[in-house]
Amino acid sequence: MEDLRQRAATLDASDPLAGRRQRFSIPDGLVYLDGNSLGVLPAHVPARVADAVTRGWGQQLIRGWNTEGWIDLPRRIGVRIAPLIGAAAGSVLCADSTSINLAKLLQAALAMVPERQVVLSDTGNFPTDLYVAQGQLAQGGRLVTVAPEDVRAAMTPEVGVLMLTQVDYRTGRLHDMHDLTARARELGIVTIWDLAHSAGALPVDLSGAGADFAVGCGYKYLNGGPGAPAFLYARPDLQDRVGSRLTGWMGHAAPFAFDPDYRPAEGIDRFRVGTPPILSMVALDAALDVFDGVDMQAVRDRSISLGELFIACIDRFAGRFGLELASPRDAARRGSQVSWHCPDGYAVMQALIARGVIGDFREPDLIRFGFAPLYLSHSEVVEAAAILQEILTGRAWDQPRFHARAKVT
Amino acid sequence: MEDLRQRAATLDASDPLAGRRQRFSIPDGLVYLDGNSLGVLPAHVPARVADAVTRGWGQQLIRGWNTEGWIDLPRRIGVRIAPLIGAAAGSVLCADSTSINLAKLLQAALAMVPERQVVLSDTGNFPTDLYVAQGQLAQGGRLVTVAPEDVRAAMTPEVGVLMLTQVDYRTGRLHDMHDLTARARELGIVTIWDLAHSAGALPVDLSGAGADFAVGCGYKYLNGGPGAPAFLYARPDLQDRVGSRLTGWMGHAAPFAFDPDYRPAEGIDRFRVGTPPILSMVALDAALDVFDGVDMQAVRDRSISLGELFIACIDRFAGRFGLELASPRDAARRGSQVSWHCPDGYAVMQALIARGVIGDFREPDLIRFGFAPLYLSHSEVVEAAAILQEILTGRAWDQPRFHARAKVT
């Protein structure tokens, strides 16, 4: 693999984003290929959170809602996320969890198509999205799931809402957002895109695609910290015409008038509900600094470069150990993660983690590796592949510990 | 007011909870009578949050869900809140916001009484509770609000759900939870109690009262920090029979099996939805340490003692300046806050804040003062009253700045 090591060194040396790595606190000796599950800590975030705790909360106390600007933080974070996903300022809100936001938008979307209470999704969607839809459709309507490649054909005039995750959480398969959204618009289907594995990893063009709604995650490629608040998008011209049934005081037109009747705020604020978790939001807000001045196309280029290199490495020995690429081989059809079907994949991943290479395992047999383009180097990618090869080569297949399946929680 | 100052000093000297104050970081020169809006920072919390950020997130990264116990944090925090509200361990969950939790429980409650889709509440309820009910009833059913004192009489067999906040956010008026819940049970009415202004301020006895459901707030008397996650309670025997339509992966029986179909977890975990905001939860978890070993009856005694003293102070000059007590005079019918109708109340409160006495103003004319029993002293209460008297005495009533109304956000 020496040739690949050299290629990696060359690529790292010429990489326009290579300098961003210094802005993260990466544990020594770790090759972290799981930024798609929980992004790495940006180095300046601890000081920002500490300040929010000791000065903001501790000294300002209740006044902090004004003096620290906490009251507008959900919208201000939205303004910062907007350019990463091709959205107009004022069309993105940071709030709640991805699941809760999806529930809100499904309510809004289903209300737009009262005669077509059918939600179309795909079998590769992250289960929580399907669970949310099942919950929202429990009193009427239907969730239809088809294989990802059959989504376009399954769009019929009967379908009211198309709810897709752009990048498949297991395989990294990338849906063609422009094409599917355009087709949906022809058929009067309302679109909701889940950008959990897209935002911060590749350029997203919600405005250009004409998407109606979107949700996304703060703790993956946006590096907002464990369980960071999520975001939602609503197309500007829809915002004042729709709403959810999750109505709370922060989404009221005048939250501090304490009006007994709900009256939705204008614009994206109407999708706020309760009081936002400020400390977690401050961490996300600070983390977004690492995207300042970053060109998302450069991020995408580096993501593809890292993924292609990793695949080239694994190709060298995959056949010998029964590894089968589960992701699209064509980089244009892939997000920022790559996975393989791997015999005894759970045990293999545990062995990798024990050697300091963090990826993750997804049932039934997938080993999955994410490439966070802002802090991962090509050299690390080759190193991870080399360690995987060592593990596969040295494995004692007859030892029962490799077959044990601990509960993955 | 010298006699009251002396009384305060005596009370502080003999107070069994007086030592708890040392566990909080209280800004110098501030008399903070707004712990019912945002609790003061416990002194040990910054270190705990910093550790969660730099070591938990920074070093453990994705492994933190296991090694730091993040995955079970919502339930573990629930176990710590349970004794403060008279709930069995395992019946309380920390999650989302109060508003979102209320929506979940309203869905569960309304599903238990399909023929009685009427929610009864009172006009003194915090508006977000009314908004949540309006949202949940938008597709059928009805919200009925009556004056707080008329709630008992308004409970009829037509009513399906009684949704009340135990302590009125403006007046501090305390509902009789035992009596109203018992009456509700006689009539087959499902009860949901909002403990926003109760939890951590007075003993609550959900089990003893036989309440069905409850929600509450993490950032008021529990001192969890700005927008801290909220909690919810479901009576143990109901948990496996009910659920909400906000179904997400963290509430699934096997979240990491990635089953395409939702199957609710057993017990209180089914009310989880998305990934919880860990940094905010860590702050709340740490903050709860200050309640270790605290007898909630002692908290209540001190709360009443502080409130009674403040009322005694204000009584000395209230009539002269047109102040009228808006809270029940009988301490047994009051939570841990006291408010007055006050001419030009907004301007008066701004003047108090400028002098370092933090309370708040609530439309139309209420000045409100909360007494967080763990960190407030009797001497501070007298000091606050003395400053209020000075302000009222020295006011230049003809100066327009006292009549200006800035937007309260």
PDB file of C-alpha atoms in Angstrom, chain A residues 129-226:
ATOM      1  CA  ASP A 129     -38.037   9.256   9.651  1.00  0.00           C
ATOM      2  CA  LEU A 130     -40.299   6.310   8.961  1.00  0.00           C
ATOM      3  CA  TYR A 131     -41.384   6.185  12.615  1.00  0.00           C
ATOM      4  CA  VAL A 132     -42.236   9.876  12.559  1.00  0.00           C
ATOM      5  CA  ALA A 133     -44.331   9.385   9.438  1.00  0.00           C
ATOM      6  CA  GLN A 134     -46.044   6.356  10.962  1.00  0.00           C
ATOM      7  CA  GLY A 135     -46.937   8.437  14.004  1.00  0.00           C
ATOM      8  CA  GLN A 136     -48.265  11.320  11.940  1.00  0.00           C
ATOM      9  CA  LEU A 137     -50.303   9.000   9.732  1.00  0.00           C
ATOM     10  CA  ALA A 138     -51.701   6.915  12.583  1.00  0.00           C
ATOM     11  CA  GLN A 139     -55.079   8.607  12.320  1.00  0.00           C
ATOM     12  CA  GLY A 140     -55.391   8.382   8.563  1.00  0.00           C
ATOM     13  CA  GLY A 141     -53.232   8.218   5.494  1.00  0.00           C
ATOM     14  CA  ARG A 142     -50.563   5.820   4.472  1.00  0.00           C
ATOM     15  CA  LEU A 143     -46.794   5.489   4.330  1.00  0.00           C
ATOM     16  CA  VAL A 144     -45.455   3.789   1.215  1.00  0.00           C
ATOM     17  CA  THR A 145     -41.819   2.753   1.039  1.00  0.00           C
ATOM     18  CA  VAL A 146     -40.083   1.505  -2.072  1.00  0.00           C
ATOM     19  CA  ALA A 147     -36.466   0.684  -2.877  1.00  0.00           C
ATOM     20  CA  PRO A 148     -34.407   3.866  -3.303  1.00  0.00           C
ATOM     21  CA  GLU A 149     -33.980   3.292  -7.026  1.00  0.00           C
ATOM     22  CA  ASP A 150     -37.732   2.918  -7.484  1.00  0.00           C
ATOM     23  CA  VAL A 151     -38.730   6.223  -5.906  1.00  0.00           C
ATOM     24  CA  ARG A 152     -39.083   8.116  -9.163  1.00  0.00           C
ATOM     25  CA  ALA A 153     -41.374   5.518 -10.667  1.00  0.00           C
ATOM     26  CA  ALA A 154     -43.452   5.354  -7.492  1.00  0.00           C
ATOM     27  CA  MET A 155     -44.331   9.036  -7.658  1.00  0.00           C
ATOM     28  CA  THR A 156     -47.928   9.044  -8.781  1.00  0.00           C
ATOM     29  CA  PRO A 157     -50.727  11.601  -8.479  1.00  0.00           C
ATOM     30  CA  GLU A 158     -51.987   9.620  -5.500  1.00  0.00           C
ATOM     31  CA  VAL A 159     -48.879  10.548  -3.507  1.00  0.00           C
ATOM     32  CA  GLY A 160     -49.131  13.756  -1.493  1.00  0.00           C
ATOM     33  CA  VAL A 161     -45.731  13.996   0.172  1.00  0.00           C
ATOM     34  CA  LEU A 162     -42.290  12.782  -0.839  1.00  0.00           C
ATOM     35  CA  MET A 163     -40.113  12.337   2.256  1.00  0.00           C
ATOM     36  CA  LEU A 164     -36.543  11.300   1.542  1.00  0.00           C
ATOM     37  CA  THR A 165     -33.155  11.400   3.176  1.00  0.00           C
ATOM     38  CA  GLN A 166     -30.785  12.679   0.545  1.00  0.00           C
ATOM     39  CA  VAL A 167     -27.860  10.469   1.589  1.00  0.00           C
ATOM     40  CA  ASP A 168     -28.623   6.920   2.702  1.00  0.00           C
ATOM     41  CA  TYR A 169     -27.366   6.436   6.275  1.00  0.00           C
ATOM     42  CA  ARG A 170     -26.062   2.952   5.515  1.00  0.00           C
ATOM     43  CA  THR A 171     -24.785   2.990   1.961  1.00  0.00           C
ATOM     44  CA  GLY A 172     -24.181   6.663   1.327  1.00  0.00           C
ATOM     45  CA  ARG A 173     -26.346   6.409  -1.794  1.00  0.00           C
ATOM     46  CA  LEU A 174     -27.163   9.935  -2.938  1.00  0.00           C
ATOM     47  CA  HIS A 175     -30.585  10.805  -4.290  1.00  0.00           C
ATOM     48  CA  ASP A 176     -30.786  13.270  -7.162  1.00  0.00           C
ATOM     49  CA  MET A 177     -32.547  16.072  -5.317  1.00  0.00           C
ATOM     50  CA  HIS A 178     -33.029  18.275  -8.377  1.00  0.00           C
ATOM     51  CA  ASP A 179     -34.523  15.561 -10.512  1.00  0.00           C
ATOM     52  CA  LEU A 180     -36.827  14.084  -7.864  1.00  0.00           C
ATOM     53  CA  THR A 181     -37.995  17.482  -6.640  1.00  0.00           C
ATOM     54  CA  ALA A 182     -38.717  18.643 -10.180  1.00  0.00           C
ATOM     55  CA  ARG A 183     -40.724  15.503 -10.845  1.00  0.00           C
ATOM     56  CA  ALA A 184     -42.579  15.971  -7.546  1.00  0.00           C
ATOM     57  CA  ARG A 185     -43.502  19.528  -8.512  1.00  0.00           C
ATOM     58  CA  GLU A 186     -44.905  18.336 -11.824  1.00  0.00           C
ATOM     59  CA  LEU A 187     -47.173  15.977  -9.929  1.00  0.00           C
ATOM     60  CA  GLY A 188     -48.128  18.383  -7.139  1.00  0.00           C
ATOM     61  CA  ILE A 189     -46.242  16.338  -4.560  1.00  0.00           C
ATOM     62  CA  VAL A 190     -44.888  18.236  -1.563  1.00  0.00           C
ATOM     63  CA  THR A 191     -41.220  17.456  -0.839  1.00  0.00           C
ATOM     64  CA  ILE A 192     -39.450  17.050   2.504  1.00  0.00           C
ATOM     65  CA  TRP A 193     -35.730  16.366   2.368  1.00  0.00           C
ATOM     66  CA  ASP A 194     -33.772  15.070   5.336  1.00  0.00           C
ATOM     67  CA  LEU A 195     -30.253  16.475   5.076  1.00  0.00           C
ATOM     68  CA  ALA A 196     -28.844  14.610   8.091  1.00  0.00           C
ATOM     69  CA  HIS A 197     -25.934  13.192   6.105  1.00  0.00           C
ATOM     70  CA  SER A 198     -25.687  16.065   3.617  1.00  0.00           C
ATOM     71  CA  ALA A 199     -25.458  19.339   5.499  1.00  0.00           C
ATOM     72  CA  GLY A 200     -21.823  20.286   5.880  1.00  0.00           C
ATOM     73  CA  ALA A 201     -20.618  17.386   3.744  1.00  0.00           C
ATOM     74  CA  LEU A 202     -21.652  18.431   0.260  1.00  0.00           C
ATOM     75  CA  PRO A 203     -23.267  21.389  -1.487  1.00  0.00           C
ATOM     76  CA  VAL A 204     -27.038  21.283  -1.151  1.00  0.00           C
ATOM     77  CA  ASP A 205     -29.215  23.520  -3.264  1.00  0.00           C
ATOM     78  CA  LEU A 206     -32.656  23.609  -1.690  1.00  0.00           C
ATOM     79  CA  SER A 207     -33.616  26.861  -3.427  1.00  0.00           C
ATOM     80  CA  GLY A 208     -32.351  25.750  -6.815  1.00  0.00           C
ATOM     81  CA  ALA A 209     -34.120  22.429  -6.538  1.00  0.00           C
ATOM     82  CA  GLY A 210     -37.346  24.098  -5.483  1.00  0.00           C
ATOM     83  CA  ALA A 211     -37.690  21.882  -2.430  1.00  0.00           C
ATOM     84  CA  ASP A 212     -40.628  22.677  -0.174  1.00  0.00           C
ATOM     85  CA  PHE A 213     -39.259  21.576   3.191  1.00  0.00           C
ATOM     86  CA  ALA A 214     -36.136  20.100   4.736  1.00  0.00           C
ATOM     87  CA  VAL A 215     -34.766  19.008   8.084  1.00  0.00           C
ATOM     88  CA  GLY A 216     -31.238  18.229   9.177  1.00  0.00           C
ATOM     89  CA  CYS A 217     -28.961  17.370  11.990  1.00  0.00           C
ATOM     90  CA  GLY A 218     -26.628  19.569  14.043  1.00  0.00           C
ATOM     91  CA  TYR A 219     -24.281  16.934  15.413  1.00  0.00           C
ATOM     92  CA  LYS A 220     -22.929  15.198  12.333  1.00  0.00           C
ATOM     93  CA  TYR A 221     -20.997  17.215   9.758  1.00  0.00           C
ATOM     94  CA  LEU A 222     -21.969  20.474  11.479  1.00  0.00           C
ATOM     95  CA  ASN A 223     -20.010  19.383  14.573  1.00  0.00           C
ATOM     96  CA  GLY A 224     -22.479  20.820  17.071  1.00  0.00           C
ATOM     97  CA  GLY A 225     -21.827  18.251  19.798  1.00  0.00           C
ATOM     98  CA  PRO A 226     -23.728  15.212  21.083  1.00  0.00           C
TER      99      PRO A 226
END
